Short mmCIF file of C-alpha atoms in Angstrom, two decimals:
data_model
loop_
_atom_site.label_atom_id
_atom_site.label_comp_id
_atom_site.label_asym_id
_atom_site.label_seq_id
_atom_site.Cartn_x
_atom_site.Cartn_y
_atom_site.Cartn_z
CA MET A 1188 0.00 0.00 0.00
CA ALA A 1189 1.18 3.50 -0.76
CA GLY A 1190 2.33 5.40 2.28
CA ILE A 1191 3.42 2.40 4.35
CA PRO A 1192 7.10 1.40 4.21
CA GLU A 1193 7.50 -2.28 3.47
CA VAL A 1194 9.47 -2.96 6.68
CA ILE A 1195 6.49 -1.74 8.72
CA THR A 1196 4.13 -3.98 6.77
CA ARG A 1197 6.47 -6.90 7.37
CA VAL A 1198 6.63 -6.38 11.15
CA GLU A 1199 2.86 -5.91 11.17
CA MET A 1200 2.36 -9.15 9.28
CA LEU A 1201 4.74 -11.11 11.53
CA PHE A 1202 3.30 -9.71 14.77
CA SER A 1203 -0.32 -10.19 13.74
CA LYS A 1204 0.36 -13.93 13.79
CA PHE A 1205 1.26 -13.77 17.49
CA PRO A 1206 -1.40 -15.11 19.84
CA GLY A 1207 -3.86 -12.42 20.86
CA ILE A 1208 -2.52 -9.76 18.49
CA GLY A 1209 -4.55 -8.43 15.58
CA ARG A 1210 -3.51 -6.33 12.64
CA LYS A 1211 -4.13 -2.99 14.36
CA SER A 1212 -2.24 -3.90 17.54
CA ALA A 1213 0.58 -5.18 15.35
CA ARG A 1214 0.80 -1.82 13.60
CA ARG A 1215 0.77 0.03 16.91
CA ILE A 1216 3.63 -2.18 18.08
CA ALA A 1217 5.59 -1.58 14.87
CA PHE A 1218 5.32 2.17 15.43
CA TYR A 1219 6.20 1.80 19.08
CA LEU A 1220 9.37 -0.09 18.14
CA MET A 1221 10.26 2.34 15.39
CA ASN A 1222 10.24 5.13 17.95
CA ARG A 1223 12.41 3.27 20.46
CA GLU A 1224 16.18 3.66 20.59
CA ARG A 1225 18.11 1.37 18.25
CA GLU A 1226 19.86 -0.40 21.16
CA ASP A 1227 16.51 -1.18 22.81
CA VAL A 1228 15.24 -2.77 19.60
CA ILE A 1229 18.45 -4.75 19.26
CA ALA A 1230 18.04 -5.97 22.85
CA ILE A 1231 14.53 -7.16 22.01
CA ALA A 1232 15.71 -8.87 18.81
CA LYS A 1233 18.50 -10.57 20.75
CA ALA A 1234 16.13 -11.73 23.50
CA LEU A 1235 13.99 -13.41 20.83
CA VAL A 1236 16.91 -15.29 19.34
CA ASP A 1237 18.03 -16.26 22.88
CA LEU A 1238 14.65 -17.90 23.35
CA LYS A 1239 15.60 -20.35 20.64
CA ASP A 1240 19.30 -20.65 21.44
CA LYS A 1241 19.39 -20.86 25.23
CA ILE A 1242 16.31 -22.88 26.04
CA THR A 1243 16.43 -26.64 26.05
CA HIS A 1244 14.30 -29.28 27.71
CA CYS A 1245 15.36 -30.75 31.03
CA PRO A 1246 16.51 -34.36 30.36
CA ILE A 1247 14.76 -35.49 33.55
CA CYS A 1248 11.36 -33.75 33.59
CA ASN A 1249 11.16 -32.30 30.04
CA HIS A 1250 10.40 -28.80 31.39
CA ILE A 1251 11.99 -25.88 29.54
CA THR A 1252 15.24 -24.74 31.10
CA GLU A 1253 18.48 -22.90 30.49
CA GLN A 1254 20.56 -25.36 32.53
CA THR A 1255 20.73 -29.15 32.87
CA PRO A 1256 18.99 -30.38 34.94
CA CYS A 1257 16.35 -27.66 35.40
CA ASP A 1258 16.27 -25.72 38.68
CA ILE A 1259 13.33 -27.78 39.96
CA CYS A 1260 14.90 -31.19 39.25
CA GLY A 1261 18.24 -29.93 40.58
CA ASN A 1262 16.77 -28.59 43.81
CA PRO A 1263 17.50 -31.03 46.68
CA LYS A 1264 14.72 -29.43 48.76
CA ARG A 1265 12.01 -30.58 46.34
CA ASP A 1266 10.23 -33.79 47.30
CA ASP A 1267 11.20 -36.69 45.02
CA SER A 1268 8.38 -38.86 46.24
CA ILE A 1269 5.56 -36.84 44.70
CA LEU A 1270 5.42 -36.24 40.96
CA CYS A 1271 3.00 -33.93 39.17
CA VAL A 1272 2.37 -34.86 35.52
CA VAL A 1273 1.38 -31.96 33.27
CA GLU A 1274 0.77 -31.33 29.59
CA ASP A 1275 3.30 -28.53 29.04
CA SER A 1276 5.70 -26.06 30.64
CA MET A 1277 3.02 -23.36 30.92
CA ASP A 1278 1.28 -25.64 33.42
CA VAL A 1279 4.48 -26.01 35.49
CA ILE A 1280 4.78 -22.23 35.64
CA ALA A 1281 1.11 -21.85 36.68
CA LEU A 1282 1.50 -24.45 39.45
CA GLU A 1283 4.81 -22.94 40.62
CA LYS A 1284 3.07 -19.56 40.91
CA SER A 1285 0.53 -21.08 43.31
CA VAL A 1286 3.50 -21.85 45.64
CA SER A 1287 1.63 -24.87 46.98
CA PHE A 1288 3.50 -27.79 45.46
CA ARG A 1289 6.92 -28.88 46.68
CA GLY A 1290 7.29 -32.09 44.70
CA LYS A 1291 8.67 -32.49 41.20
CA TYR A 1292 7.10 -32.29 37.76
CA HIS A 1293 6.95 -34.33 34.62
CA VAL A 1294 6.07 -32.53 31.40
CA LEU A 1295 4.47 -34.78 28.78
CA GLY A 1296 4.93 -32.26 25.99
CA GLY A 1297 1.38 -32.71 24.69
CA LEU A 1298 -1.66 -34.93 24.99
CA ILE A 1299 -2.69 -38.13 23.27
CA SER A 1300 -4.76 -37.05 20.28
CA PRO A 1301 -5.38 -39.70 17.62
CA LEU A 1302 -7.08 -37.10 15.38
CA ASP A 1303 -3.87 -35.04 15.32
CA GLY A 1304 -1.75 -38.16 14.98
CA VAL A 1305 -0.26 -37.81 18.48
CA GLY A 1306 0.14 -41.16 20.19
CA PRO A 1307 1.75 -42.13 23.53
CA ASP A 1308 5.12 -42.57 21.79
CA ASP A 1309 5.17 -38.91 20.83
CA LEU A 1310 4.98 -37.84 24.48
CA ALA A 1311 7.53 -38.11 27.30
CA ILE A 1312 5.72 -41.13 28.76
CA ASP A 1313 8.64 -43.61 28.70
CA ALA A 1314 10.73 -41.05 30.55
CA LEU A 1315 7.95 -40.78 33.16
CA PHE A 1316 8.00 -44.50 33.87
CA ARG A 1317 11.79 -44.56 34.09
CA ARG A 1318 11.71 -42.13 37.04
CA LEU A 1319 8.98 -43.73 39.16
CA GLU A 1320 11.35 -45.52 41.52
CA PRO A 1321 11.32 -43.01 44.44
CA VAL A 1322 7.76 -41.87 43.71
CA LYS A 1323 4.92 -42.54 46.17
CA GLU A 1324 2.24 -40.39 44.55
CA VAL A 1325 1.61 -39.27 40.98
CA ILE A 1326 -0.71 -36.26 40.58
CA ILE A 1327 -2.15 -36.17 37.07
CA ALA A 1328 -2.74 -32.44 36.52
CA ILE A 1329 -4.13 -32.49 33.00
CA ASN A 1330 -6.94 -30.32 31.61
CA PRO A 1331 -10.31 -32.10 31.31
CA SER A 1332 -10.62 -32.01 27.52
CA VAL A 1333 -11.23 -35.05 25.29
CA GLU A 1334 -7.48 -35.40 24.73
CA GLY A 1335 -6.77 -34.65 28.39
CA ASP A 1336 -9.18 -37.29 29.61
CA THR A 1337 -7.79 -39.82 27.12
CA THR A 1338 -4.26 -39.14 28.35
CA THR A 1339 -5.30 -39.28 32.00
CA PHE A 1340 -7.08 -42.59 31.42
CA TYR A 1341 -4.09 -44.03 29.54
CA LEU A 1342 -1.62 -43.01 32.25
CA SER A 1343 -3.74 -44.09 35.19
CA ARG A 1344 -4.25 -47.53 33.65
CA LEU A 1345 -0.50 -48.01 33.23
CA LEU A 1346 0.26 -46.60 36.68
CA LYS A 1347 -2.09 -49.13 38.36
CA ASP A 1348 0.69 -51.72 38.14
CA TYR A 1349 2.99 -49.62 40.33
CA PRO A 1350 2.89 -49.43 44.14
CA LEU A 1351 1.91 -45.78 44.29
CA LYS A 1352 -1.07 -43.51 44.74
CA VAL A 1353 -2.51 -41.81 41.62
CA THR A 1354 -4.49 -38.60 42.16
CA ARG A 1355 -5.93 -35.82 40.05
CA LEU A 1356 -6.60 -32.14 40.81
CA ALA A 1357 -9.89 -31.33 42.50
CA ARG A 1358 -12.62 -29.86 40.31
CA GLY A 1359 -15.02 -27.40 41.85
CA ILE A 1360 -16.04 -23.81 42.16
CA PRO A 1361 -13.00 -21.55 41.68
CA VAL A 1362 -11.91 -19.35 44.58
CA GLY A 1363 -13.82 -16.09 44.25
CA GLY A 1364 -16.32 -17.83 41.95
CA ASP A 1365 -20.06 -17.48 42.31
CA LEU A 1366 -22.44 -20.46 42.52
CA GLU A 1367 -24.94 -18.62 40.37
CA TYR A 1368 -22.51 -18.17 37.51
CA THR A 1369 -20.80 -21.54 37.68
CA ASP A 1370 -21.50 -23.86 34.74
CA GLU A 1371 -23.44 -27.08 35.29
CA ALA A 1372 -20.52 -29.43 34.72
CA THR A 1373 -18.40 -27.64 37.31
CA LEU A 1374 -21.30 -27.60 39.79
CA ALA A 1375 -21.82 -31.34 39.27
CA ARG A 1376 -18.11 -31.95 39.95
CA ALA A 1377 -18.22 -29.68 43.01
CA LEU A 1378 -21.16 -31.62 44.45
CA GLU A 1379 -19.56 -34.95 43.64
CA GLY A 1380 -16.33 -33.91 45.37
CA ARG A 1381 -18.01 -32.31 48.41
CA LEU A 1382 -16.05 -32.43 51.66
CA GLU A 1383 -17.32 -32.88 55.17
CA ILE A 1384 -17.07 -29.83 57.41
CA PRO A 1385 -15.25 -31.12 60.49
CA ASN A 1386 -17.08 -31.02 63.85
CA GLU A 1387 -15.12 -28.87 66.23
CA MET B 949 10.99 -17.31 39.97
CA ALA B 950 11.75 -21.00 40.11
CA GLY B 951 10.59 -22.91 37.07
CA ILE B 952 10.78 -20.05 34.56
CA PRO B 953 13.98 -19.72 32.51
CA GLU B 954 15.40 -16.21 32.69
CA VAL B 955 15.24 -15.72 28.88
CA ILE B 956 11.48 -16.26 29.01
CA THR B 957 11.11 -13.75 31.84
CA ARG B 958 13.16 -11.25 29.82
CA VAL B 959 11.03 -11.60 26.68
CA GLU B 960 7.92 -11.37 28.85
CA MET B 961 9.20 -8.21 30.49
CA LEU B 962 10.16 -6.58 27.17
CA PHE B 963 6.90 -7.51 25.44
CA SER B 964 4.70 -6.44 28.33
CA LYS B 965 5.89 -2.88 27.67
CA PHE B 966 4.46 -3.00 24.15
CA PRO B 967 1.23 -1.06 23.68
CA GLY B 968 -1.82 -3.20 24.41
CA ILE B 969 0.12 -6.20 25.74
CA GLY B 970 -0.08 -7.31 29.36
CA ARG B 971 2.08 -9.73 31.29
CA LYS B 972 -0.01 -12.79 30.42
CA SER B 973 -0.17 -12.05 26.69
CA ALA B 974 3.57 -11.43 26.79
CA ARG B 975 4.13 -14.88 28.28
CA ARG B 976 1.89 -16.51 25.71
CA ILE B 977 3.89 -14.78 22.97
CA ALA B 978 7.20 -15.91 24.51
CA PHE B 979 5.98 -19.52 24.42
CA TYR B 980 4.67 -19.10 20.90
CA LEU B 981 8.08 -17.86 19.75
CA MET B 982 9.93 -20.58 21.63
CA ASN B 983 7.94 -23.16 19.70
CA ARG B 984 8.56 -21.58 16.30
CA GLU B 985 11.44 -22.64 14.04
CA ARG B 986 14.72 -20.86 14.74
CA GLU B 987 14.78 -19.29 11.25
CA ASP B 988 11.30 -17.80 11.79
CA VAL B 989 12.41 -16.20 15.04
CA ILE B 990 15.53 -14.86 13.37
CA ALA B 991 13.37 -13.38 10.59
CA ILE B 992 11.26 -11.63 13.22
CA ALA B 993 14.36 -10.35 15.05
CA LYS B 994 15.79 -9.08 11.76
CA ALA B 995 12.55 -7.35 10.81
CA LEU B 996 12.65 -5.46 14.12
CA VAL B 997 16.20 -4.23 13.55
CA ASP B 998 15.24 -3.28 9.96
CA LEU B 999 12.56 -1.03 11.42
CA LYS B 1000 15.31 1.06 12.95
CA ASP B 1001 17.85 0.74 10.16
CA LYS B 1002 15.80 1.13 6.99
CA ILE B 1003 13.25 3.72 7.97
CA THR B 1004 14.03 7.40 7.64
CA HIS B 1005 11.82 10.46 7.37
CA CYS B 1006 11.02 11.93 3.97
CA PRO B 1007 12.94 15.22 3.67
CA ILE B 1008 9.88 16.83 2.04
CA CYS B 1009 6.86 15.72 4.05
CA ASN B 1010 8.49 14.11 7.13
CA HIS B 1011 6.50 10.88 6.67
CA ILE B 1012 8.34 7.64 7.42
CA THR B 1013 9.82 6.03 4.35
CA GLU B 1014 12.42 3.61 3.05
CA GLN B 1015 13.34 5.76 0.05
CA THR B 1016 13.92 9.49 -0.53
CA PRO B 1017 11.56 11.14 -1.27
CA CYS B 1018 8.72 8.97 0.00
CA ASP B 1019 6.41 7.28 -2.49
CA ILE B 1020 3.69 9.87 -1.94
CA CYS B 1021 5.95 12.92 -2.45
CA GLY B 1022 7.62 11.18 -5.39
CA ASN B 1023 4.33 10.31 -7.11
CA PRO B 1024 3.67 12.76 -9.99
CA LYS B 1025 -0.02 11.80 -9.98
CA ARG B 1026 -0.59 13.27 -6.50
CA ASP B 1027 -1.99 16.77 -6.42
CA ASP B 1028 0.61 19.32 -5.28
CA SER B 1029 -1.99 22.02 -4.73
CA ILE B 1030 -3.68 20.41 -1.75
CA LEU B 1031 -1.73 19.63 1.40
CA CYS B 1032 -3.00 17.67 4.37
CA VAL B 1033 -1.23 18.48 7.67
CA VAL B 1034 -1.21 15.65 10.22
CA GLU B 1035 0.34 14.92 13.59
CA ASP B 1036 2.18 11.70 12.71
CA SER B 1037 2.72 8.96 10.15
CA MET B 1038 -0.05 6.79 11.63
CA ASP B 1039 -2.49 9.49 10.47
CA VAL B 1040 -1.06 9.42 6.93
CA ILE B 1041 -1.58 5.66 6.82
CA ALA B 1042 -5.16 5.98 8.13
CA LEU B 1043 -6.01 8.63 5.52
CA GLU B 1044 -4.32 6.64 2.73
CA LYS B 1045 -6.46 3.66 3.66
CA SER B 1046 -9.61 5.72 3.13
CA VAL B 1047 -8.46 6.11 -0.54
CA SER B 1048 -10.19 9.48 -0.70
CA PHE B 1049 -7.32 11.94 -0.70
CA ARG B 1050 -5.12 12.47 -3.75
CA GLY B 1051 -3.13 15.45 -2.51
CA LYS B 1052 0.08 15.39 -0.49
CA TYR B 1053 0.79 15.27 3.23
CA HIS B 1054 2.86 17.10 5.75
CA VAL B 1055 3.71 15.28 8.97
CA LEU B 1056 4.35 17.61 11.91
CA GLY B 1057 5.90 14.90 14.04
CA GLY B 1058 3.93 15.87 17.14
CA LEU B 1059 1.72 18.59 18.55
CA ILE B 1060 2.46 21.81 20.38
CA SER B 1061 2.38 20.93 24.07
CA PRO B 1062 3.90 23.49 26.46
CA LEU B 1063 3.41 21.09 29.39
CA ASP B 1064 5.64 18.51 27.68
CA GLY B 1065 8.06 21.19 26.55
CA VAL B 1066 7.12 20.79 22.87
CA GLY B 1067 7.05 24.13 21.06
CA PRO B 1068 6.54 25.01 17.37
CA ASP B 1069 10.31 24.76 16.78
CA ASP B 1070 10.26 21.09 17.74
CA LEU B 1071 7.81 20.29 14.94
CA ALA B 1072 8.24 20.29 11.15
CA ILE B 1073 6.47 23.66 10.87
CA ASP B 1074 9.25 25.60 9.09
CA ALA B 1075 9.39 22.83 6.51
CA LEU B 1076 5.63 23.18 6.02
CA PHE B 1077 5.89 26.89 5.22
CA ARG B 1078 8.79 26.31 2.84
CA ARG B 1079 6.59 24.10 0.63
CA LEU B 1080 3.45 26.25 0.41
CA GLU B 1081 4.27 27.76 -2.99
CA PRO B 1082 2.13 25.47 -5.21
CA VAL B 1083 -0.48 24.93 -2.48
CA LYS B 1084 -4.06 26.22 -2.86
CA GLU B 1085 -5.61 24.47 0.13
CA VAL B 1086 -4.24 23.26 3.46
CA ILE B 1087 -6.37 20.68 5.28
CA ILE B 1088 -5.49 20.61 8.96
CA ALA B 1089 -6.29 17.03 9.94
CA ILE B 1090 -5.34 17.09 13.61
CA ASN B 1091 -7.13 15.35 16.49
CA PRO B 1092 -9.33 17.64 18.61
CA SER B 1093 -7.38 17.40 21.89
CA VAL B 1094 -6.04 20.34 23.88
CA GLU B 1095 -2.67 20.03 22.14
CA GLY B 1096 -4.37 19.39 18.79
CA ASP B 1097 -6.53 22.47 19.08
CA THR B 1098 -3.54 24.58 20.14
CA THR B 1099 -1.57 23.38 17.13
CA THR B 1100 -4.50 23.90 14.77
CA PHE B 1101 -5.01 27.44 16.11
CA TYR B 1102 -1.29 28.24 15.81
CA LEU B 1103 -1.08 26.96 12.23
CA SER B 1104 -4.30 28.57 11.02
CA ARG B 1105 -3.20 31.95 12.38
CA LEU B 1106 0.11 31.76 10.50
CA LEU B 1107 -1.55 30.44 7.35
CA LYS B 1108 -3.93 33.42 7.23
CA ASP B 1109 -1.15 35.49 5.64
CA TYR B 1110 -0.96 33.16 2.64
CA PRO B 1111 -3.28 33.22 -0.38
CA LEU B 1112 -4.80 29.80 0.26
CA LYS B 1113 -7.83 28.10 1.75
CA VAL B 1114 -7.44 26.51 5.19
CA THR B 1115 -9.88 23.73 6.09
CA ARG B 1116 -10.29 21.09 8.78
CA LEU B 1117 -11.90 17.65 8.75
CA ALA B 1118 -15.65 17.49 9.37
CA ARG B 1119 -16.79 16.35 12.80
CA GLY B 1120 -19.99 14.39 13.09
CA ILE B 1121 -21.59 11.04 13.63
CA PRO B 1122 -19.28 8.30 12.33
CA VAL B 1123 -20.50 6.15 9.45
CA GLY B 1124 -22.38 3.24 10.99
CA GLY B 1125 -22.69 5.19 14.25
CA ASP B 1126 -25.92 5.46 16.17
CA LEU B 1127 -27.45 8.78 17.26
CA GLU B 1128 -28.47 7.25 20.57
CA TYR B 1129 -24.91 6.23 21.47
CA THR B 1130 -23.08 9.30 20.17
CA ASP B 1131 -21.53 11.50 22.86
CA GLU B 1132 -22.85 15.02 23.41
CA ALA B 1133 -19.81 16.85 22.03
CA THR B 1134 -19.96 14.90 18.76
CA LEU B 1135 -23.72 15.48 18.48
CA ALA B 1136 -23.20 19.21 19.05
CA ARG B 1137 -20.57 19.27 16.28
CA ALA B 1138 -22.82 17.22 13.99
CA LEU B 1139 -25.67 19.70 14.45
CA GLU B 1140 -23.37 22.67 14.01
CA GLY B 1141 -22.01 21.25 10.76
CA ARG B 1142 -25.37 20.12 9.38
CA LEU B 1143 -25.69 20.10 5.58
CA GLU B 1144 -28.71 20.97 3.48
CA ILE B 1145 -30.31 18.06 1.65
CA PRO B 1146 -30.45 19.20 -1.98
CA ASN B 1147 -33.89 19.57 -3.59
CA GLU B 1148 -34.09 17.27 -6.56
#
């Protein structure tokens, strides 16, 4: 288009493919960057390339990391006997933010999805079973989608042969949530998983 | 934080400063980039640096461009006699998209704002007056903010001494807009600028 330098159009096009960014936001970002100092833009460009060059997957848990093993696997204070199995590294970060889990993680790197051609062999499932020796409890913390439920079912069936407890995250009304606005499926799960109020 | 590689945190931090991007979107983008091919990420990084290295300002109209003069100033089909004065290059792009202006532009590069220490000398105002010779009409297409109105007033007072018509963009109800939801100031302007319906 007349009036728009090609380099701007290119940045716009590349950024509009980012998750959650449309064409207009992409243009605003292109202008924002154009008005930043050259060294700032170079720092951003370098940080992007570093994402690809410095990040690997931990050989133990498959979580993203800059060192081997990752800082969770390498932390002697984390409990080896409890292992939380998740779909991807985003889930590890979310759980770490809750500061309520002191065990270790295992990142599958996806979910079983026959429609997308993803089978158990494409996930870090063998690696999971190789590290079960010290483990007393496996928490399967996988989203309740079709693929998630398939994966959970597959794992729990295999784990039955091991002398350990298999658990999943509780489903229920989120903290701060409102009964009135909670969907039926969540309400059903919340009722099903109701807990006794202790007599004091 | 434990569990998040530092390079991810850095990209998150840099991206969350972009206009319209919060911390969570920034993280989603960092993960998106981490999962792209290395060459794609390098292409993005290069495009960012190109923004700084390839873009200059047109010596005639001050619009951003990759060549000198810009493709609007260098286009012999554009009408030299009508000049549209705008705050910045984003405005040129918006007007070009409307495909309804065939004259040329002049980009001020900002607005007069005493509070921010921006005076007329900080804007491309001298350059504007140096190119008025072939001009028969100046359209001042500046947003109606305090700074915008100050700048419009300043320019129109200086332009009075020249043998040319000075106009501004019409204010009114936007196309597709609804009377009921239009703010009072816009309605007042729309009434003020009402046009006679021709008798056929």
